[in-house]
XYZ file of C-alpha atoms in Angstrom:
560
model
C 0.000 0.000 0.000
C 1.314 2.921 -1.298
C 0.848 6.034 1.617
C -0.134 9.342 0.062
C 0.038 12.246 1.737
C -1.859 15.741 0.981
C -0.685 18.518 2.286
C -3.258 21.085 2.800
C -2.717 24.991 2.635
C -4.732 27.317 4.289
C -4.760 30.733 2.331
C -3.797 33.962 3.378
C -6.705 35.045 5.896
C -5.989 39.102 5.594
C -5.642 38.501 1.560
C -8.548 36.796 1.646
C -10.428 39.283 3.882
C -9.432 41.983 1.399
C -10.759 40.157 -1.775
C -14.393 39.710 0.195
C -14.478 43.275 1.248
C -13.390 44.601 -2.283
C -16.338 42.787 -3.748
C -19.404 44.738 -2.301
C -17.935 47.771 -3.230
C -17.097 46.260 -6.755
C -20.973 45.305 -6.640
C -22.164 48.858 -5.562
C -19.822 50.516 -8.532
C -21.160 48.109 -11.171
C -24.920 49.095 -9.989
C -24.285 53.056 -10.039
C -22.885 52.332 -13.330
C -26.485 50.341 -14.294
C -28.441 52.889 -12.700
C -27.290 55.891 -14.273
C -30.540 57.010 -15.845
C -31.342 60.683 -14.459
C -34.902 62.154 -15.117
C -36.189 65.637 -15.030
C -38.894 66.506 -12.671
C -41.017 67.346 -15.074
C -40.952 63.517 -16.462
C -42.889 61.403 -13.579
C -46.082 60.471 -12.449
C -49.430 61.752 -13.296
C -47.517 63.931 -15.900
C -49.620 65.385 -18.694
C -48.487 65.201 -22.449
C -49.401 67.491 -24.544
C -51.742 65.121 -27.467
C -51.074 64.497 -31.141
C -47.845 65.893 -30.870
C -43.824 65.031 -30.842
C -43.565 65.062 -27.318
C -39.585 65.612 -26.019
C -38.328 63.871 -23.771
C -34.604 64.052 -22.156
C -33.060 63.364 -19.286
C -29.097 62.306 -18.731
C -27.260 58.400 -18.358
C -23.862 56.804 -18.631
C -21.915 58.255 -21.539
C -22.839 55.505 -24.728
C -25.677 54.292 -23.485
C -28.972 53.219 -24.990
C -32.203 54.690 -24.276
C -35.197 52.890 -24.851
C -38.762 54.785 -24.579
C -42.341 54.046 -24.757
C -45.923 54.927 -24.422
C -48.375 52.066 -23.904
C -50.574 53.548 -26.075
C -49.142 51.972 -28.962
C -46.099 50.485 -27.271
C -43.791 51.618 -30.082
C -40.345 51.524 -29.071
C -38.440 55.074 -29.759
C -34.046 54.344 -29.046
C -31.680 56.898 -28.343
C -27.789 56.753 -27.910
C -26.255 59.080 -25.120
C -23.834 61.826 -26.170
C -20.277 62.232 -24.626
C -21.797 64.421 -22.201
C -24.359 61.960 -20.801
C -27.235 64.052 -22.097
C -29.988 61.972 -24.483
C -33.149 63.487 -25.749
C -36.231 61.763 -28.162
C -39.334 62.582 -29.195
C -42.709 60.202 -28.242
C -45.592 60.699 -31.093
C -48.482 61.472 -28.370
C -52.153 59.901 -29.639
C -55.827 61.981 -29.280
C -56.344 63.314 -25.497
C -56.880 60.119 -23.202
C -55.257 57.949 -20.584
C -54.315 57.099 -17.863
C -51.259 55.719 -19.444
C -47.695 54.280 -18.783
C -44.382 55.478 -19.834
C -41.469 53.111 -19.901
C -37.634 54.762 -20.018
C -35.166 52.057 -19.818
C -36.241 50.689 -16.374
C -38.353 53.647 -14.976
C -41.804 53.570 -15.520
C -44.028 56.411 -15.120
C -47.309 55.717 -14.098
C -51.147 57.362 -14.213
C -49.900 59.554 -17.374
C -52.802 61.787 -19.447
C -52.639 62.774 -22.690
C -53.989 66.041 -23.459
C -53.525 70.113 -23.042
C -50.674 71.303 -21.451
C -50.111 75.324 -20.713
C -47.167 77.027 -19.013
C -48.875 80.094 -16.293
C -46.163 82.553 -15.566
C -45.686 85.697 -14.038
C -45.336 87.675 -10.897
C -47.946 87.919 -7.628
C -51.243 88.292 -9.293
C -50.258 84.657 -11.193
C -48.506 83.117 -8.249
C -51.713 84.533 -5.759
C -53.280 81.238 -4.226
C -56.608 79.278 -4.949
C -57.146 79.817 -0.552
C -56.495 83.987 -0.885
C -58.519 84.674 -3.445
C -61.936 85.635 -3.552
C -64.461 82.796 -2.943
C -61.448 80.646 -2.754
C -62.513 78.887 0.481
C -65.677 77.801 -1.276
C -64.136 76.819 -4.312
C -61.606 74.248 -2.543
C -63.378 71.934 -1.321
C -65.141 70.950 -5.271
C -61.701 71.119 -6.239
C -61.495 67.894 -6.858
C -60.088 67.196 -10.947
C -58.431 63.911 -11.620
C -57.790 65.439 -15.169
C -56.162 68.412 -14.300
C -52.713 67.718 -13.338
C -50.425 70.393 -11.556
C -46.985 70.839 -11.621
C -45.773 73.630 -9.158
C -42.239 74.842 -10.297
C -40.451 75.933 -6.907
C -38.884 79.492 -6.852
C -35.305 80.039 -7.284
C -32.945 82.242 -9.200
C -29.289 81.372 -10.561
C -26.461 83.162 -12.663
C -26.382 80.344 -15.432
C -29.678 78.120 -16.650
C -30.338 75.046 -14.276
C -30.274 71.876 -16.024
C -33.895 70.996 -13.766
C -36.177 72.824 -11.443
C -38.138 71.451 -7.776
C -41.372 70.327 -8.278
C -44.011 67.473 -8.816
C -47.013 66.760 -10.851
C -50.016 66.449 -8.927
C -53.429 65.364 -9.520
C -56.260 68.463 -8.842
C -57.510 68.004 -5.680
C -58.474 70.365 -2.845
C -54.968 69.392 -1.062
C -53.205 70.644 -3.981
C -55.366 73.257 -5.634
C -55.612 76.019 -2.439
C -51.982 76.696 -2.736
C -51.735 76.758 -6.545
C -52.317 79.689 -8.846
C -55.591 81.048 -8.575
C -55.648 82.304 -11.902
C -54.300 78.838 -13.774
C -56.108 77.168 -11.760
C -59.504 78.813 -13.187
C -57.848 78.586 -16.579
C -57.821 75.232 -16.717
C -60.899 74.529 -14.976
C -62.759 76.182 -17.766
C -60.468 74.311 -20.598
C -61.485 71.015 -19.038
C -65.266 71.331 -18.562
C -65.031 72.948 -21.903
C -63.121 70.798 -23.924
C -63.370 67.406 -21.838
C -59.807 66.447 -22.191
C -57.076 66.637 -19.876
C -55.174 69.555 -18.795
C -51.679 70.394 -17.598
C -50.715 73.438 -15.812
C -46.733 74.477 -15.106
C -46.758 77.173 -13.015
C -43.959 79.164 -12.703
C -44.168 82.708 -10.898
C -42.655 84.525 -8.561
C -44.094 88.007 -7.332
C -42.512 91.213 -7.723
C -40.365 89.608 -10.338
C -39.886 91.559 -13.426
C -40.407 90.406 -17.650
C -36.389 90.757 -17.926
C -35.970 88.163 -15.261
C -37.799 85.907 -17.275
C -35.582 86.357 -20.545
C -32.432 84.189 -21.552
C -29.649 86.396 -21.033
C -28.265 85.970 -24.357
C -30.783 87.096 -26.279
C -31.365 90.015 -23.729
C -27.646 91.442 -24.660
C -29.071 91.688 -28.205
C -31.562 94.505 -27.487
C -31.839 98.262 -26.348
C -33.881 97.250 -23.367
C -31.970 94.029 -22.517
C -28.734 95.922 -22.088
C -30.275 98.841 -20.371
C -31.390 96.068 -18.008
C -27.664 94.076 -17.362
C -26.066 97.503 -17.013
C -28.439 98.404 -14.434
C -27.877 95.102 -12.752
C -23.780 95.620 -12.931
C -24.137 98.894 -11.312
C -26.135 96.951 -8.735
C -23.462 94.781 -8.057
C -20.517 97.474 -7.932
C -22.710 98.904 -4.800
C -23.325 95.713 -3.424
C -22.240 95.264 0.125
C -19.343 92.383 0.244
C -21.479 89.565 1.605
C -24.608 90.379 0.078
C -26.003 87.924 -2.963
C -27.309 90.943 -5.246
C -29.146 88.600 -7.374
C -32.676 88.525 -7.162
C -36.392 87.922 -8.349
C -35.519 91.034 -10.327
C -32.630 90.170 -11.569
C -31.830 89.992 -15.574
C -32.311 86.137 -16.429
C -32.058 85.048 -13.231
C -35.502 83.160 -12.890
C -35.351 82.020 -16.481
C -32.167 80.029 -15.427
C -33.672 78.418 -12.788
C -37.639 78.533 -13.441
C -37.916 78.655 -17.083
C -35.003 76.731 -18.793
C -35.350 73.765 -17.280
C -38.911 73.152 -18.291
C -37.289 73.514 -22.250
C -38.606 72.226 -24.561
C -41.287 70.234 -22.717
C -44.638 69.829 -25.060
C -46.624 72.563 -24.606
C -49.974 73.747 -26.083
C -49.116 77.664 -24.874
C -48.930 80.531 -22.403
C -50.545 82.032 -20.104
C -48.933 85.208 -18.530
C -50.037 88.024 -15.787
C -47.350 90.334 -14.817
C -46.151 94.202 -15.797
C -46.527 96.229 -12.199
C -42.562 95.513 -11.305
C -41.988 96.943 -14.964
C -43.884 100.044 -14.789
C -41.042 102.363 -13.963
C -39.971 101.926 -17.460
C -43.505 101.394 -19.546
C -41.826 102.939 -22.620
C -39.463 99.629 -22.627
C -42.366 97.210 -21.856
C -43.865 96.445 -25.601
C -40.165 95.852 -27.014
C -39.162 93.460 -23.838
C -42.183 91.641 -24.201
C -41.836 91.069 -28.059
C -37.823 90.007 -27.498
C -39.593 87.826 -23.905
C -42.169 85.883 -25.956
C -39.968 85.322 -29.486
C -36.976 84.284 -27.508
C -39.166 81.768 -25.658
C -40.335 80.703 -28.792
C -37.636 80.169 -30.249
C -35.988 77.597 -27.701
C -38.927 75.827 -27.319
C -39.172 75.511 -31.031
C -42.475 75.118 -31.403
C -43.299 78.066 -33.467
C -45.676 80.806 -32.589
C -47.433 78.622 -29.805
C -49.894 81.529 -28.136
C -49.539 83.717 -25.938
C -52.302 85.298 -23.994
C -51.962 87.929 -21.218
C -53.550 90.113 -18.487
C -53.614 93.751 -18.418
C -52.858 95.281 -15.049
C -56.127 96.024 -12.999
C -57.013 99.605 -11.916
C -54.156 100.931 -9.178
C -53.346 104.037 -7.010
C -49.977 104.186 -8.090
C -47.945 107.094 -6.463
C -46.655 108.578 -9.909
C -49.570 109.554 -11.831
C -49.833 108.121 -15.357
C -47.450 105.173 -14.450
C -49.775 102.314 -14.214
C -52.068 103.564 -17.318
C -49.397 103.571 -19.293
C -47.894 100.045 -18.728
C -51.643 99.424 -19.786
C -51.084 100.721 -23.336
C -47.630 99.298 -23.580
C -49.180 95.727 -22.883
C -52.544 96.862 -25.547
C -49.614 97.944 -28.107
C -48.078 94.537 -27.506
C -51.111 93.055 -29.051
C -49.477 93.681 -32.377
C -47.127 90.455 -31.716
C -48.255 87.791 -33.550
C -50.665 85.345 -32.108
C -51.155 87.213 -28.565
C -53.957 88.211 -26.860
C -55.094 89.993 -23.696
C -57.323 89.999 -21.020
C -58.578 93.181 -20.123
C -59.316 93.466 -16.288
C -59.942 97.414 -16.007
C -63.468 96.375 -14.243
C -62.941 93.636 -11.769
C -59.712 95.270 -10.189
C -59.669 97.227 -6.936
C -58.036 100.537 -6.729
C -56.411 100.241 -3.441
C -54.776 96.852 -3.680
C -52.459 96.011 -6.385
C -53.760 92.237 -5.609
C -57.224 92.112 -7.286
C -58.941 89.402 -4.984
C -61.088 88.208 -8.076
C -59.079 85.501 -9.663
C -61.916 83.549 -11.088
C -63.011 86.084 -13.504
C -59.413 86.725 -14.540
C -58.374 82.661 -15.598
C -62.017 82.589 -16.876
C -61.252 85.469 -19.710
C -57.754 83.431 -20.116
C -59.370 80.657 -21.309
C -62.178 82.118 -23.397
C -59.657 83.713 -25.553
C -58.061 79.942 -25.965
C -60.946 78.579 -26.322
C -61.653 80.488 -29.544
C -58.714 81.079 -30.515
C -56.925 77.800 -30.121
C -59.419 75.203 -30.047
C -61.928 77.465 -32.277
C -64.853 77.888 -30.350
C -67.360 80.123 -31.474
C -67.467 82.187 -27.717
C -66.904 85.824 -27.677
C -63.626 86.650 -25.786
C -62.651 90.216 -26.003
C -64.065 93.792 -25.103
C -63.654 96.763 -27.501
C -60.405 97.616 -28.750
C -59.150 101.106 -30.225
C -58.750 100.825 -34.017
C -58.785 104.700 -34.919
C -60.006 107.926 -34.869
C -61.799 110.599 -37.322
C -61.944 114.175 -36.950
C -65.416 115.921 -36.836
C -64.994 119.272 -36.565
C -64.365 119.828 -32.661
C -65.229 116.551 -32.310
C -63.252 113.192 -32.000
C -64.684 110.127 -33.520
C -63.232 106.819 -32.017
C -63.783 103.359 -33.738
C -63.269 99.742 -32.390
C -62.615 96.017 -32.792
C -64.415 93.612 -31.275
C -67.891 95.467 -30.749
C -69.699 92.370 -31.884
C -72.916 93.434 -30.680
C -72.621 96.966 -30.241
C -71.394 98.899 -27.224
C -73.032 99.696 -24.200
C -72.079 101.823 -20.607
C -74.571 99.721 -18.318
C -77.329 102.577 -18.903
C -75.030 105.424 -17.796
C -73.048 108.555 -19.206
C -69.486 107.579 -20.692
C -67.020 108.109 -18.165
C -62.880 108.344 -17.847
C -62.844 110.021 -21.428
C -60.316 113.077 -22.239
C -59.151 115.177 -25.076
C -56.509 117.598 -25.808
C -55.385 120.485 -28.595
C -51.991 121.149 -29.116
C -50.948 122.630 -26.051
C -51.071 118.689 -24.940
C -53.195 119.188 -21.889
C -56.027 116.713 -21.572
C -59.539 117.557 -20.709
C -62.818 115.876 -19.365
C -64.801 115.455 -22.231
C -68.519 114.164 -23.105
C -68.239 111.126 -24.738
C -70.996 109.533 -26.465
C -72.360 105.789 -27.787
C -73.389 106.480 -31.797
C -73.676 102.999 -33.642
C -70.130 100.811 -33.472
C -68.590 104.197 -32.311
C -67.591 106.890 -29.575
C -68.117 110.644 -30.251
C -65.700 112.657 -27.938
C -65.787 116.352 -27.068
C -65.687 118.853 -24.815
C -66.134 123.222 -24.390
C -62.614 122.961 -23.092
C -60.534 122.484 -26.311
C -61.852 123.904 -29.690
C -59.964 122.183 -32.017
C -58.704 118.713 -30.546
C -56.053 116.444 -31.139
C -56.075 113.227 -29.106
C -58.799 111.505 -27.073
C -57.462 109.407 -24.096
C -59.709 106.913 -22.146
C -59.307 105.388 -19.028
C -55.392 106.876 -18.971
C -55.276 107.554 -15.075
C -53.856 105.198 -12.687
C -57.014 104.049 -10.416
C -59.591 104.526 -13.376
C -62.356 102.260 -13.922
C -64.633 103.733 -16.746
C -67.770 101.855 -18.027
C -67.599 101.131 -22.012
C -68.153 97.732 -22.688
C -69.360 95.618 -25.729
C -73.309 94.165 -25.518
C -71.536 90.707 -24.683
C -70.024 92.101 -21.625
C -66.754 92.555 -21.963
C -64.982 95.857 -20.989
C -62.833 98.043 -23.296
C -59.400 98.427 -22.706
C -57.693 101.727 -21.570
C -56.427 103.595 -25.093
C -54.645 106.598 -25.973
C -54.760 108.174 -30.621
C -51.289 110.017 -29.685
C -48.221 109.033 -29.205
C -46.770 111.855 -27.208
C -44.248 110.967 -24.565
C -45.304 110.120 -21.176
C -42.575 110.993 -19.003
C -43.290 109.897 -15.568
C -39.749 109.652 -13.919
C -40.359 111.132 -10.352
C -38.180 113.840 -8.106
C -36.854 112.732 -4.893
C -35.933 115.617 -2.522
C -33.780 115.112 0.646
C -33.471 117.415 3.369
C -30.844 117.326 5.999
C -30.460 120.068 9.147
C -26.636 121.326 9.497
C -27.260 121.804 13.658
C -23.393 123.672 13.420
C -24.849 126.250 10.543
C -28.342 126.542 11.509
C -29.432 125.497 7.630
C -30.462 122.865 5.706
C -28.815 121.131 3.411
C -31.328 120.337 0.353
C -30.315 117.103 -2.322
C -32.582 116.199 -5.375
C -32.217 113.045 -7.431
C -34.055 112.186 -10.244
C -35.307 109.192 -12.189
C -32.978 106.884 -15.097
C -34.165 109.451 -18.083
C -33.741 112.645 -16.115
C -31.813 115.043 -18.100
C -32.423 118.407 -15.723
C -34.394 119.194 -12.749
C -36.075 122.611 -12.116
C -37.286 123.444 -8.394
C -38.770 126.553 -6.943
C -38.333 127.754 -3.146
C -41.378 130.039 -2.909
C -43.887 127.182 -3.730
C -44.593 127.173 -6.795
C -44.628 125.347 -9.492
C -41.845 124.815 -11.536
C -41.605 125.608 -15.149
C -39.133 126.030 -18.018
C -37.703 129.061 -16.640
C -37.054 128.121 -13.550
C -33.644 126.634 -11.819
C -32.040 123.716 -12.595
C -30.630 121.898 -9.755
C -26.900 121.072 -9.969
C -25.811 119.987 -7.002
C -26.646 120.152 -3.221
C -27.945 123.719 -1.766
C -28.457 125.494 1.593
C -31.133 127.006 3.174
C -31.330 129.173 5.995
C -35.596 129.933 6.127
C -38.386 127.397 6.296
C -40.371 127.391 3.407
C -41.633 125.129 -0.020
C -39.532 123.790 -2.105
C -41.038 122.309 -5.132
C -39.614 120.053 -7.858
C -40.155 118.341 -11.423
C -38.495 116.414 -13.513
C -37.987 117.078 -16.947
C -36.520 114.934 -19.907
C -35.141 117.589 -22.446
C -37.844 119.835 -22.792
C -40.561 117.340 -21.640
C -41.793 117.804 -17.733
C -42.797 114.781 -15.921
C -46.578 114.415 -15.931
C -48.876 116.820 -14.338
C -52.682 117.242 -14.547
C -53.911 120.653 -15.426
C -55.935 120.288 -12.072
C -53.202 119.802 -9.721
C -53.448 115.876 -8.475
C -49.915 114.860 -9.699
């Protein structure tokens, strides 16, 4: 018998040890690599796509690898191939309004998923004002109960460069989640859906006191007047910035488009809804132009060609300046002259002494009628009169309108809020009154006029409607500048001299400054300010600022 004999090893315990522990961590790095796939927020359950369209869809993976999408509404596979930066995009062909429906992306699926009408509500506080402050809101709440209408809720935030995604969910409409969304988009698409019985989408993304420039891809606001008027304002804001101190803001060129607006780009949208101009009203003569370079620059990215665009017109407001708030009005009625816009005029349901209107309902109903018609072609009337032109008639003004439909009516009493001037500029009461389709304007006060203004004061809220109920927006025939920059006046007692040291400041287009001491009122021919005075006596100093020869507004009866 032959004696074997085995020798048996045992292996290195600590090398051992190490190979065990290395292979979790190897299992963990192989996973992260598998699980790679990044989604927007936008992309998730109870999403709404917009229908019958080439919906985009993006979202970021391992560099090289394949991404496989799919509605299960026809369960046709689309494939994609990361770039070398890890970012993939395709488009899903989107069937007739329906659902619910599932949406596979590699291993995510997204669940509960409509197909239907999806609009972006933007703006500043009278969009972002909630369902539970508005009026009737606590009644409303508890019947807001939608499965349909889905609502994504885009948190605020501002950055320097665009975000590559935003905060936020999409939520079924229910009381929980409708009395701290948008009033107004909510009552938007409340009237969409009963109308149109399909589902609807609302993105809202607002922040108040935020201005149109904030809104506006940087880029494209370097290419305009107003864009760079804009940055240099907000470089000199930085260069008297406080060390410490972040001076970007809700106001800040670009900086809620970067973080509110860009990453919602290019999701499949039907349109816009948009309610904001009161943070822009210190420069109303800018407004029409940023709003044209705002809505064609949005366009643009999105790439959806002229999807439309339908805004409110500020609401009747005691502004301190006089003239400032009615003339942001006729900057946004002039900006009806960019293509496939509309607006909703509010000059009847606003309240004078609150910038915040508390009647929301009224304003996302008159939203949505002018979608309804002009979008999904209803036959609904969905706009009030709106200034076309003007005849002379001796000393008479004849005024002419769009959208009378009907005919016009005042509710059964005199005209009100109408003016007219000559040439000396200075604007009258005038009798105004209902003949046919038209207006007849005049007054003792000017024999041979020149311009009829209606509605043009701040806190106006005149009474011209068409017979379908719909008031007429605020209008000016000329085209005379409205300078409305304001005089600030600083006094300061010396206690050593006795006197008072007296500083002025004026507005952006101040080119001079006259004052008076004795009270009254100043005029061409009286002095310019220069720099910082002394006065010895108590007294009246008066002040007005004037852009060349052009003083800031002032009524011929004194209330400036």
């Amino acid at each position: 018998m032959r004696l074997c004999l085995l020798k048996l090893r045992m292996p290195n315990k600590t090398l051992f040890m190490k190979k065990l522990s290395l292979l979790p961590i190897l299992l963990l790095f192989a996973s992260t690599l598998f699980a790679q796939l990044e989604l927007p927020a936008l992309f998730s359950d109870n999403m709404v796509l917009q229908q019958q369209f080439e919906a985009p869809f993006w979202g970021w993976a391992n560099t090289g690898e394949i991404v496989i999408a799919k509605g299960s509404w026809n369960n046709t596979a689309i494939e994609v191939e990361t770039n070398t930066n890890g970012k993939w995009s395709l488009k899903l062909p989107t069937p007739k309004a329906g659902g619910p429906y599932i949406v596979t992306i590699n291993e995510d699926t997204l669940h509960n998923v409509m197909i239907g009408e999806v609009w972006i509500c933007s703006g500043q506080s009278n969009m972002q004002w909630a369902l539970d402050k508005s009026m009737n809101g606590q009644e409303e709440i508890p019947s807001a109960n939608y499965p349909n209408i889905r609502l994504f809720y885009v948190s605020r935030d501002n950055a320097d460069e665009p975000s590559k995604d935003c905060y936020g969910k999409w939520e079924m409409c229910t009381p929980e989640s409708a009395k701290t969304f948008s009033a107004v988009a909510y009552y938007f698409g409340k009237e969409l859906n009963g109308e149109l019985n399909v589902p609807v989408g609302l993105i809202h993304t607002s922040w108040g006191g935020s201005t149109a420039q904030a809104w506006t891809n940087y880029q494209v606001l370097q290419s305009t007047h107003e864009g760079r008027y804009y940055i240099e304002k907000y470089k000199e804001k930085i260069n008297n910035t406080t060390p410490g101190i972040l001076p970007r803001n809700h106001e800040s060129p670009s900086g809620l488009y970067n973080a509110m607006l860009h990453p919602l780009i290019p999701y499949s949208i039907r349109g816009a809804i948009w309610y904001q101009g009161e943070s822009n009203r210190w420069e109303h003569y800018l407004y029409r132009d940023l709003m044209e370079t705002l809505i064609s620059s949005w366009r643009e990215e999105w790439g959806q060609g002229d999807f439309p665009f339908y805004y409110v017109q500020l609401a009747p407001f005691e502004y301190n300046i006089p003239l400032i708030g009615a003339a942001l009005r006729d900057a946004q009625r002039i900006s009806l002259d960019i293509p496939n816009t509309g607006m909703a005029v509010t000059i009847d349901i606003g309240d004078p002494e609150d910038i915040h209107p508390l009647n929301k309902k009224d304003v996302g109903k008159r939203l949505a009628v002018l979608a309804l018609n002009k979008v999904y072609r209803k036959d609904i009337a969905y706009s009030g009169p709106l200034y076309n032109g003007y005849e002379m008639e001796g000393n008479s003004i004849r005024i002419f309108f769009d959208y009378v439909l009907n005919g016009l009516e005042s509710n059964g009493e005199e005209l009100s809020h109408f003016e007219i001037a000559g040439e000396d500029k200075v604007f009258y009461p005038a009798s105004a009154t209902i003949e046919s389709k038209s207006v007849l304007v005049t007054s003792p006060d000017v024999a041979n006029p020149l311009a009829v203004r209606y509605a043009f004061h701040n806190a106006d809220e005149p009474n011209l409607f068409n017979k379908e109920g719909f008031p007429a927006s605020s209008f000016r025939t000329d085209d005379w500048e409205i300078f409305t920059d304001n005089v600030e006046v600083f006094c300061e007692y010396l206690m050593e001299e006795d006197l008072f040291l007296i500083t002025m400041e004026g507005g952006d287009r101040t080119t001079a400054i006259r004052y008076t001491t004795d009270g009254s009122e100043p005029e061409e021919n009286t002095m310019i300010y220069v720099e910082p005075f002394k006065v010895k006596e108590s007294g009246v100093i008066k002040a007005r600022a004037y852009l060349n020869n052009t003083p800031s507004w002032v009524s011929p009866f004194g209330d400036a």
